[in-house]
mmCIF file of C-alpha atoms in Angstrom:
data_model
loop_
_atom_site.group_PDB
_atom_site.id
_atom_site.type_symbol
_atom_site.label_atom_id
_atom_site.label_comp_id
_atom_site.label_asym_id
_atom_site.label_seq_id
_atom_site.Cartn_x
_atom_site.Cartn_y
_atom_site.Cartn_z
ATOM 1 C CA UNK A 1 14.679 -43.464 -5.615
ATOM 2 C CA UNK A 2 17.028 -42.045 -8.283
ATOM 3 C CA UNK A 3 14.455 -43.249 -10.911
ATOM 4 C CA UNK A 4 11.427 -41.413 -9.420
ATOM 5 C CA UNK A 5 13.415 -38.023 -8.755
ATOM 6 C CA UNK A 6 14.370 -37.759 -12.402
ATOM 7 C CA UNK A 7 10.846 -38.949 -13.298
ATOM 8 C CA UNK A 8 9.488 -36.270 -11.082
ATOM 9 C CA UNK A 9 11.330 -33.499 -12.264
ATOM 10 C CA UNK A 10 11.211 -34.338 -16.065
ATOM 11 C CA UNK A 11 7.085 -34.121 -14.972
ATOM 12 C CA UNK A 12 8.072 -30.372 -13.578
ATOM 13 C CA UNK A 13 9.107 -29.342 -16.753
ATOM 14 C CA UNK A 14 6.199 -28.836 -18.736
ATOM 15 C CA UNK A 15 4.219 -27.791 -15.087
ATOM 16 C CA UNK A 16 6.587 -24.918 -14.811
ATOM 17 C CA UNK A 17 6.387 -24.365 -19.024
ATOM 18 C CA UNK A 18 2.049 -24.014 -18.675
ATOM 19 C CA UNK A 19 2.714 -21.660 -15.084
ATOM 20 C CA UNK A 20 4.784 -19.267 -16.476
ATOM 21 C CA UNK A 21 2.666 -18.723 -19.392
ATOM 22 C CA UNK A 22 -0.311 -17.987 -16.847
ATOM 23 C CA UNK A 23 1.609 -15.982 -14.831
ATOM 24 C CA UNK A 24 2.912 -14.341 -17.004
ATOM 25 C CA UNK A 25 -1.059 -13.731 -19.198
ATOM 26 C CA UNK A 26 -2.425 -12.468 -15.317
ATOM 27 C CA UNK A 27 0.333 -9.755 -14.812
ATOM 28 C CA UNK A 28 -0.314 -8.231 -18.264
ATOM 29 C CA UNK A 29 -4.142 -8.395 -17.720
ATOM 30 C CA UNK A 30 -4.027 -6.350 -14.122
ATOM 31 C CA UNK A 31 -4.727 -2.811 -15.182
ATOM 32 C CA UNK A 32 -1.954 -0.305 -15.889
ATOM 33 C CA UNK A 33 1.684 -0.917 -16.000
ATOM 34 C CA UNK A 34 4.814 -0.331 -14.239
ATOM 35 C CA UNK A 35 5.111 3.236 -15.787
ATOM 36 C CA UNK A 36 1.580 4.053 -14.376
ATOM 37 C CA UNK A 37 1.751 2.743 -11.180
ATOM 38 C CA UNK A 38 4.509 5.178 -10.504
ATOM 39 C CA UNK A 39 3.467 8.144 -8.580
ATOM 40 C CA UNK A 40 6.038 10.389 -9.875
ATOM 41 C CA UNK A 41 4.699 9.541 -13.565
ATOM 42 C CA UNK A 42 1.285 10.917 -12.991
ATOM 43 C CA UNK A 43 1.515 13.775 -14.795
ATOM 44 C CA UNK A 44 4.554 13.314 -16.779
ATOM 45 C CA UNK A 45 4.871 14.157 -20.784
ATOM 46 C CA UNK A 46 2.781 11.799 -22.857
ATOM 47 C CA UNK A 47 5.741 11.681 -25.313
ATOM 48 C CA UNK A 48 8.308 10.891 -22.335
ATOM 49 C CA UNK A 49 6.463 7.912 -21.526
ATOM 50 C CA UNK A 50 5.914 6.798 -24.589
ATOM 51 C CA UNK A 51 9.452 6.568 -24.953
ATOM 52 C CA UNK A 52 9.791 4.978 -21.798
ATOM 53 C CA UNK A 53 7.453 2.135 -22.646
ATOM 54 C CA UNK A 54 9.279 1.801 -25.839
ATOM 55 C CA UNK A 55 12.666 1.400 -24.170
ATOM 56 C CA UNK A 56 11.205 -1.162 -21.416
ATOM 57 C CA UNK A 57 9.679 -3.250 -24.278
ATOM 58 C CA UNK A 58 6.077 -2.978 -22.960
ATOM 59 C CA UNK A 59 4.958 -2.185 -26.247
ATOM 60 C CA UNK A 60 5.797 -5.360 -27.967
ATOM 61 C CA UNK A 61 3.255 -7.997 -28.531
ATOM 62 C CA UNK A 62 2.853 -10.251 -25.836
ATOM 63 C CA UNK A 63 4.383 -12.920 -27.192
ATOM 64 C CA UNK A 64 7.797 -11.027 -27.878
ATOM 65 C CA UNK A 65 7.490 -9.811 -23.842
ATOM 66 C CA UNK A 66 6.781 -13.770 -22.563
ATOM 67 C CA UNK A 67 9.749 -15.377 -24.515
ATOM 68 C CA UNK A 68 12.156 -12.455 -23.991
ATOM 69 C CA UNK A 69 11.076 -12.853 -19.922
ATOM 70 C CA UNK A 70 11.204 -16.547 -19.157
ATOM 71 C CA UNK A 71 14.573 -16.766 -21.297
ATOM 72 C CA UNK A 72 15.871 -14.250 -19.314
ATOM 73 C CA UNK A 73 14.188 -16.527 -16.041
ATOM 74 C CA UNK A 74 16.061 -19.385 -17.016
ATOM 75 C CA UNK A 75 19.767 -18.008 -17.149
ATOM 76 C CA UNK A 76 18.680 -16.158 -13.464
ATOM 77 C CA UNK A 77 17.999 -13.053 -14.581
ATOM 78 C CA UNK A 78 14.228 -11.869 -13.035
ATOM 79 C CA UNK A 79 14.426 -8.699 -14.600
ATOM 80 C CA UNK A 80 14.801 -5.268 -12.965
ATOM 81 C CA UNK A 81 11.916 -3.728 -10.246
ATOM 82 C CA UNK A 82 10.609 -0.732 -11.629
ATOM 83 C CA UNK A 83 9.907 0.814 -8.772
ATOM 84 C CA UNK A 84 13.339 0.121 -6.506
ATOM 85 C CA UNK A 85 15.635 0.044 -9.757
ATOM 86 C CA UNK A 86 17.645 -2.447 -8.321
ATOM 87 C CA UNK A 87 17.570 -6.060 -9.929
ATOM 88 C CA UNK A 88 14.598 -8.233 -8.937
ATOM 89 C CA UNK A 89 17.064 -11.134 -8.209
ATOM 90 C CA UNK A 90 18.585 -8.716 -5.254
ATOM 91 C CA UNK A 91 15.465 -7.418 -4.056
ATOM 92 C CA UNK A 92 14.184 -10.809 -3.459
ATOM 93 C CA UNK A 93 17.208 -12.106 -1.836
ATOM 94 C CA UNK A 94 17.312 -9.340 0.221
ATOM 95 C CA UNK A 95 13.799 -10.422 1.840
ATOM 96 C CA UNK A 96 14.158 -13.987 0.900
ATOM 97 C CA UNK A 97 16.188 -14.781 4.202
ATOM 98 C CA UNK A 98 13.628 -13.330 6.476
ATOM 99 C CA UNK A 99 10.693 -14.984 4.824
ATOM 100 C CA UNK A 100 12.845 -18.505 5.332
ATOM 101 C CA UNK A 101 13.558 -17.771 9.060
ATOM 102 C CA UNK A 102 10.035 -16.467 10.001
ATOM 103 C CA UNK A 103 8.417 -20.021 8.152
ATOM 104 C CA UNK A 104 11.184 -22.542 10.069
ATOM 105 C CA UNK A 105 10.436 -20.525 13.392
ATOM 106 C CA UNK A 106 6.977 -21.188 12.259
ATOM 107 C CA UNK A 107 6.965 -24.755 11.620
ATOM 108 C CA UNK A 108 9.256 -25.578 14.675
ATOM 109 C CA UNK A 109 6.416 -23.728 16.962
ATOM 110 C CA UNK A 110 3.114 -25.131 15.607
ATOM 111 C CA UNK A 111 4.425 -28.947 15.518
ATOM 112 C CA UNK A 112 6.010 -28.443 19.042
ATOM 113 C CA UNK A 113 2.484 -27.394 20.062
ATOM 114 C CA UNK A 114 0.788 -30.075 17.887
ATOM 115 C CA UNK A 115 2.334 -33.197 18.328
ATOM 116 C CA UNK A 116 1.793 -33.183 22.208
ATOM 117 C CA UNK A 117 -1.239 -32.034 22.024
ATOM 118 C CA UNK A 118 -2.291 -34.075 19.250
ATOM 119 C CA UNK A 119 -1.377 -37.547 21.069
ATOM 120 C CA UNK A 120 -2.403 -36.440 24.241
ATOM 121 C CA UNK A 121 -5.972 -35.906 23.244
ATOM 122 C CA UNK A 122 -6.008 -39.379 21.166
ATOM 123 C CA UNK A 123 -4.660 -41.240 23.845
ATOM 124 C CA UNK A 124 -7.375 -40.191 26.851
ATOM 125 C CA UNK A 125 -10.031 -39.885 24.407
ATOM 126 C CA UNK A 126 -13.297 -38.072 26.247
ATOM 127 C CA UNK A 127 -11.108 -36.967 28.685
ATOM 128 C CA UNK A 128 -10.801 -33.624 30.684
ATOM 129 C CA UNK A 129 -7.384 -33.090 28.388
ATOM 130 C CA UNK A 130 -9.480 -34.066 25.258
ATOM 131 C CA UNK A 131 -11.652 -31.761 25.599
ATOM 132 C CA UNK A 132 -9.482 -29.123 26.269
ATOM 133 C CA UNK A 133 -7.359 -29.765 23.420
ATOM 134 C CA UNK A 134 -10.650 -29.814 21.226
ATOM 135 C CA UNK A 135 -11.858 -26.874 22.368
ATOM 136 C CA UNK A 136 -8.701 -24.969 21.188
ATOM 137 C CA UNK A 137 -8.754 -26.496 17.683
ATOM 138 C CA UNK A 138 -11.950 -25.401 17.394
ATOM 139 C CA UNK A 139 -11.242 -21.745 18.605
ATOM 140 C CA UNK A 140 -8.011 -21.600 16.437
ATOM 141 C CA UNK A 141 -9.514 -22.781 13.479
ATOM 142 C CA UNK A 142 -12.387 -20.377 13.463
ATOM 143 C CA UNK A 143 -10.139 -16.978 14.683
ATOM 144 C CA UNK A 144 -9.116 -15.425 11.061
ATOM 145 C CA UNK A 145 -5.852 -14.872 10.731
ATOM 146 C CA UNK A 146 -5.539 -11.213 10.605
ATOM 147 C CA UNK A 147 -7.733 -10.670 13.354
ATOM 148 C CA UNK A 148 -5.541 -12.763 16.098
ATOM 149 C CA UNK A 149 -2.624 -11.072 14.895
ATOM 150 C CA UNK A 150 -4.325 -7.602 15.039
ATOM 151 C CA UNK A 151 -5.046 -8.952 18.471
ATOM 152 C CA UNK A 152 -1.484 -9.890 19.263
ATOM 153 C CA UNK A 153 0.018 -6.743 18.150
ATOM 154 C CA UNK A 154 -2.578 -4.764 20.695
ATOM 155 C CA UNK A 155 -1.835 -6.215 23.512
ATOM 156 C CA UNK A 156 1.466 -7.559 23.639
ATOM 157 C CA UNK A 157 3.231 -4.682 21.171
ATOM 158 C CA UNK A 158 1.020 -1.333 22.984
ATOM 159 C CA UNK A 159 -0.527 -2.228 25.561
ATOM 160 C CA UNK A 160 2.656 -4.282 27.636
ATOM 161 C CA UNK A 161 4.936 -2.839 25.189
ATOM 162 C CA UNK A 162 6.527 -6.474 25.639
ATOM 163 C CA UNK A 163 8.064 -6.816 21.988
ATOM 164 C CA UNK A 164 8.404 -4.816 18.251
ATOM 165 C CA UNK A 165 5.601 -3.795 16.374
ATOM 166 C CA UNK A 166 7.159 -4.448 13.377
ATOM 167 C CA UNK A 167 10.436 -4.641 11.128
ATOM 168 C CA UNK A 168 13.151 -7.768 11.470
ATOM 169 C CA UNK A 169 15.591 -6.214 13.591
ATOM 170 C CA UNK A 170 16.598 -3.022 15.383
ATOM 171 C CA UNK A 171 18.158 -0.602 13.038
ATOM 172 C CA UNK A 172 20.627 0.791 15.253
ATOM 173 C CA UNK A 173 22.205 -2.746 15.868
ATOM 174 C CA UNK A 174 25.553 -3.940 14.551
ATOM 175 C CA UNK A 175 24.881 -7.135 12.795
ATOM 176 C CA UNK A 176 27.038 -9.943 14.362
ATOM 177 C CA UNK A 177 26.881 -8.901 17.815
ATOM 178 C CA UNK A 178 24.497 -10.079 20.619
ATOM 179 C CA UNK A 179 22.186 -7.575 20.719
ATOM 180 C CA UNK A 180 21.860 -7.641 17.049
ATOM 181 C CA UNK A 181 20.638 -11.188 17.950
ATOM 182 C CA UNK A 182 18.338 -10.892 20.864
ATOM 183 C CA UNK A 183 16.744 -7.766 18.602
ATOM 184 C CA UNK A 184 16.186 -10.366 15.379
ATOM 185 C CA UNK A 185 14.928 -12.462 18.091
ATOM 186 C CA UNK A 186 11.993 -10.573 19.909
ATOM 187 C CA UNK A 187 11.026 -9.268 16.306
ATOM 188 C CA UNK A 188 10.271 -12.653 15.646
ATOM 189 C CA UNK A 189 8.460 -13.618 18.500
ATOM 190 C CA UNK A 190 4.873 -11.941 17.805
ATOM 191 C CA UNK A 191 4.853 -13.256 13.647
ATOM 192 C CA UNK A 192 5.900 -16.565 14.402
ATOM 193 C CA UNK A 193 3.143 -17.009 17.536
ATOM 194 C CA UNK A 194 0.153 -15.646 15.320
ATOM 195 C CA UNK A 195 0.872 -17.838 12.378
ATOM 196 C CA UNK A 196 1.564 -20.980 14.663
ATOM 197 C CA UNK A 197 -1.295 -20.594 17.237
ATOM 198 C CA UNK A 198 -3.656 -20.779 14.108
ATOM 199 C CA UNK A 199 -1.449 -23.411 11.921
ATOM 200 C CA UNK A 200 -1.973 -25.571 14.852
ATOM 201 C CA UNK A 201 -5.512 -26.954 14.566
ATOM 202 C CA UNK A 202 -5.406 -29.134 11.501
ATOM 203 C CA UNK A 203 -1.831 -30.991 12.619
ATOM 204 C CA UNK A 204 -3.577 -31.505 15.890
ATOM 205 C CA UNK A 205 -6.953 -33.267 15.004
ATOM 206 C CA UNK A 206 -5.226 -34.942 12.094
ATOM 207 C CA UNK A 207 -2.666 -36.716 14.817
ATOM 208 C CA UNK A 208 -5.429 -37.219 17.063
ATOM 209 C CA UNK A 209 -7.492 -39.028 14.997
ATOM 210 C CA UNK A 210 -4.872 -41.203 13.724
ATOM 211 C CA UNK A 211 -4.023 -42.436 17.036
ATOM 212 C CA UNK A 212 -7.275 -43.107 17.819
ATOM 213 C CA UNK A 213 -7.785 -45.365 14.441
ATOM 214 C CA UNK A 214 -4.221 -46.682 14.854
ATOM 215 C CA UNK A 215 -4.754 -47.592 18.633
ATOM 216 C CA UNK A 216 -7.652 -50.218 18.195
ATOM 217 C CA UNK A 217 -5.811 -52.158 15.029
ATOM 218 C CA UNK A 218 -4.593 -55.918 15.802
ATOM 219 C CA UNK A 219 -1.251 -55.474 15.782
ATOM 220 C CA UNK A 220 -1.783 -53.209 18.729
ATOM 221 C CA UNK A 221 -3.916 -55.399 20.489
ATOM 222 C CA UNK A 222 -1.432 -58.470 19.790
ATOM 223 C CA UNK A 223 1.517 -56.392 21.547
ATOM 224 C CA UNK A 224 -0.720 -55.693 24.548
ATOM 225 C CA UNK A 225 -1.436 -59.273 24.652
ATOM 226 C CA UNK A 226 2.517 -60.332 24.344
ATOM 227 C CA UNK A 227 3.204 -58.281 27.930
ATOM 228 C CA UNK A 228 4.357 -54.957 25.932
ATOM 229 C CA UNK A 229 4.361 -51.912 28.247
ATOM 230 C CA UNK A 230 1.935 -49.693 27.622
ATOM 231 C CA UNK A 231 4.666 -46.639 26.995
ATOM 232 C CA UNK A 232 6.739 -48.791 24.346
ATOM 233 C CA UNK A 233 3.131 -49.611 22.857
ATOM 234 C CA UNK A 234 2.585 -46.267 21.949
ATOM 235 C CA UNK A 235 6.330 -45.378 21.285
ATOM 236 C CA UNK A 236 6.957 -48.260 19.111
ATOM 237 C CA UNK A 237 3.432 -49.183 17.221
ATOM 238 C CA UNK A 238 1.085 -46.609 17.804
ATOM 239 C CA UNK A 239 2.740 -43.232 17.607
ATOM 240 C CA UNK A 240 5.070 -44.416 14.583
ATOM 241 C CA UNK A 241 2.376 -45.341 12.666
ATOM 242 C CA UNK A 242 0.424 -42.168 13.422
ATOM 243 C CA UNK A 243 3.096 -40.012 12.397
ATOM 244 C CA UNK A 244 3.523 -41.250 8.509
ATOM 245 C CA UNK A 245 0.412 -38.731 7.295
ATOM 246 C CA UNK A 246 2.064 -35.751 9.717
ATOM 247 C CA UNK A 247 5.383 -36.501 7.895
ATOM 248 C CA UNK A 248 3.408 -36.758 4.563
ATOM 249 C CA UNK A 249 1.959 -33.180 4.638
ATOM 250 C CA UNK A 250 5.420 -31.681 6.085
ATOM 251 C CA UNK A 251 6.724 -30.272 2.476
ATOM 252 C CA UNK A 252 3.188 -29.010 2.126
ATOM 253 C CA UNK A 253 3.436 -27.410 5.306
ATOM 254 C CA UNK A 254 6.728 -26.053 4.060
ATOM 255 C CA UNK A 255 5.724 -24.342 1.343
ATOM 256 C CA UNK A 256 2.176 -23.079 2.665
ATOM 257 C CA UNK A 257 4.005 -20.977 5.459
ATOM 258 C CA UNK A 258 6.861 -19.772 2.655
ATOM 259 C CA UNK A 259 3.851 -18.532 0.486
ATOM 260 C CA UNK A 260 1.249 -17.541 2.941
ATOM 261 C CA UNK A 261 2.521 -15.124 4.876
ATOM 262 C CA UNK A 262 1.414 -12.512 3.637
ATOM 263 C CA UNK A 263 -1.198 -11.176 5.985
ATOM 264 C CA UNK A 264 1.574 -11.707 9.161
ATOM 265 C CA UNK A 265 4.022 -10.034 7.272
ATOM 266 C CA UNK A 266 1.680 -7.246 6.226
ATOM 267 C CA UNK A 267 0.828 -6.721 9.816
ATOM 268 C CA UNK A 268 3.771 -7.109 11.743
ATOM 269 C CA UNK A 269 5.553 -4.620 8.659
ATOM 270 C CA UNK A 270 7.949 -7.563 8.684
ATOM 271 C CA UNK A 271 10.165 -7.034 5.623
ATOM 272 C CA UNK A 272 9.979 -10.310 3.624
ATOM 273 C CA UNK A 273 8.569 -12.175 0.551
ATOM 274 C CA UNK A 274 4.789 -11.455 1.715
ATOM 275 C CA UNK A 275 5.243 -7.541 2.213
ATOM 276 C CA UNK A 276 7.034 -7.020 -1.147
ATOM 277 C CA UNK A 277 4.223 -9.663 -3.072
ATOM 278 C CA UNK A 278 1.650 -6.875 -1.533
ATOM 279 C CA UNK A 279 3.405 -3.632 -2.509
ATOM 280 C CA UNK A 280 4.304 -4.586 -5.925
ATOM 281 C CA UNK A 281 1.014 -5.746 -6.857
ATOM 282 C CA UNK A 282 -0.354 -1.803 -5.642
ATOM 283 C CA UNK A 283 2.908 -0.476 -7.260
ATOM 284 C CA UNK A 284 2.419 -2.477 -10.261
ATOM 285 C CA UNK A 285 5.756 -3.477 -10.286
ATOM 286 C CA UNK A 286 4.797 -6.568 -12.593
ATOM 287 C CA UNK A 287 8.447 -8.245 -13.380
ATOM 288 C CA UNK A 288 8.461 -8.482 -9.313
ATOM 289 C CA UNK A 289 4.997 -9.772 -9.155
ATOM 290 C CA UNK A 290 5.920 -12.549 -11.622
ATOM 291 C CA UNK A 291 8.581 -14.089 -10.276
ATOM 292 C CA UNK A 292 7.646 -13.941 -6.952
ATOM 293 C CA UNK A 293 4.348 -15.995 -8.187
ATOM 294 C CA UNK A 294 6.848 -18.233 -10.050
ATOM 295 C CA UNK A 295 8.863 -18.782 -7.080
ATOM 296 C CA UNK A 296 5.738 -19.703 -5.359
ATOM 297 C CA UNK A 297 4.553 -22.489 -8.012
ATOM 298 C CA UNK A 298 8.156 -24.004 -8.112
ATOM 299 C CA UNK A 299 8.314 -24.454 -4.157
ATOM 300 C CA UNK A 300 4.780 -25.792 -4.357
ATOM 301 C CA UNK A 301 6.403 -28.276 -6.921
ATOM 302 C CA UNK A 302 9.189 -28.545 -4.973
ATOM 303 C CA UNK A 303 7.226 -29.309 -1.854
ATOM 304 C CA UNK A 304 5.212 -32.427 -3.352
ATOM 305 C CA UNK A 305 8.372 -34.158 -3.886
ATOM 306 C CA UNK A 306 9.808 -33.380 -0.606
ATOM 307 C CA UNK A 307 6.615 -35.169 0.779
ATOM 308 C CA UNK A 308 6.750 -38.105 -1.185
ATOM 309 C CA UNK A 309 10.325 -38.347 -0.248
ATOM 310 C CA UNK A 310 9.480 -38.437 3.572
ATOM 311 C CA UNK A 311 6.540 -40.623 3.053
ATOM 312 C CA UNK A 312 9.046 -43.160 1.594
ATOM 313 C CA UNK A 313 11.802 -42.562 4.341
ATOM 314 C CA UNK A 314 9.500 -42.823 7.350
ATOM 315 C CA UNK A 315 7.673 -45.942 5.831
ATOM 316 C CA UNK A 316 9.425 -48.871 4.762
ATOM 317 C CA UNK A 317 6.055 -50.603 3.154
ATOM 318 C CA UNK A 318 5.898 -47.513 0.183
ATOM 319 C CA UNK A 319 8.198 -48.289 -2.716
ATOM 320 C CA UNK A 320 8.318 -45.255 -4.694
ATOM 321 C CA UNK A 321 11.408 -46.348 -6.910
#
């Protein structure tokens, strides 16, 4: 195992070497810079910004930009936000935490909803349950995302006024105290339904078709023939088995809901990674915009190791190492 990890992340190396070079080429072709994409620099003196560039380095060749940025990546410094003149390593830790709990909440919710579902329609295949369960993968993988959420927001935020429409938490409450946790709570509650409603649908007809294969193999059929009760037959053989692809895509999973969610967080005016990608990109706040991209690639990096890791813990047959 130790052999593969350090084989893995030697591989990462020159991955992370050819991103950053793309990233960093895309944020220099957007139009505009950070100095334009200021509002209070519209109309400002051509020979002030000119200055201005000079003194941020945006008119050096690209080259001179890309190795003074990533060498400045690599000792932790992400360079300052134009537009919030604070350090981009603060601004993204100050979102980073929300983005985190909003994606666990999220994971927790979809694969409590999957996995029963999921077994229950492969087990009574054809049945009244089945069906049911098939008719919701089907309606939750064809309902866009933003539209549900839209939807959510309506009716449960203004029409029964039931929860938040929008931020993290309550401004007036004291962090640490209980209401300062029931408030993080309920503002949770609407972003972490719409994204696992729809996250749902894939997990569930993935399980359910794997305990459908997995139920009519021989080694099934020899523990129903040895006297095995049903219940330990699908404990034991059949829902093991049909776990190890579920398990398999869980650092994908992982890093899919820490990079896509955008459009929730957009919506719900939740303050996290999403929001800030969004309202750089129209700010043109480009040093923000690239390392929240690189952040991005390296969890997606991250993640395929993470699943290869569980594949090999969950199933004693892979040998990695």
């Amino acid at each position: 195992m130790i052999k593969f990890l350090l084989r893995r992340i030697v591989i990462m190396i020159p991955q992370l070497f050819v991103l950053s070079v793309l990233i960093f080429a895309l944020a220099k072709a957007m139009p505009g810079d950070a100095l334009t994409g200021q509002m209070e620099n519209a109309h400002a003196d051509p020979k002030i910004m000119a200055e201005q560039r000079e003194k941020l380095g945006l008119d050096d060749p690209i080259h001179i930009q890309y190795i003074r940025w990533i060498n400045h990546a690599i000792h932790g410094d992400l360079g300052m936000s134009y537009t919030h003149k604070i350090p981009v390593t603060d601004l993204i830790g100050e979102r980073l935490w929300n983005t985190l709990l909003l994606a666990a909440a999220t994971l927790i919710v979809s694969y409590a909803i999957a996995i029963p579902f999921g077994v229950a329609s492969g087990r009574w295949t054809n049945s009244w349950i089945d069906k049911l369960v098939t008719g919701y993968t089907y309606f939750t993988y064809a309902t866009p995302l933003f539209i549900f959420a839209i939807l959510m927001l309506f009716l449960f935020s203004f029409e029964i006024n039931l929860f938040p429409s929008g931020g993290s938490v309550d401004p007036q409450a004291a962090p640490g105290t209980f209401n300062y946790f029931i408030s993080k709570l309920t503002h949770l509650v609407l972003p972490t339904l719409s994204g696992a409603l729809l996250a749902t649908s894939t997990t569930i007809q993935f399980l359910r078709n794997e305990v459908i294969d997995t139920k009519i193999q021989d080694f099934v059929a020899t523990a129903r023939s040895k006297g095995v009760p049903e219940s330990k037959v699908y404990s034991r053989h059949i829902l093991r088995n049909s776990f190890l692809p579920i398990a398999a895509f869980l650092g994908y999973d992982i890093t899919g809901l820490i990079g896509g969610s955008i459009f929730i967080e957009s919506i719900y005016s939740y303050p996290g990674l999403g929001q800030l990608f969004l309202d750089s990109i129209q700010q043109r706040d480009f040093t923000v915009v690239s390392a929240l991209v690189m952040i991005s690639g390296l969890a997606a990096l991250f993640g395929t190791l993470l699943s290869d890791i569980i594949l090999s813990a969950v199933d004693p047959r892979i040998r990695i190492d």
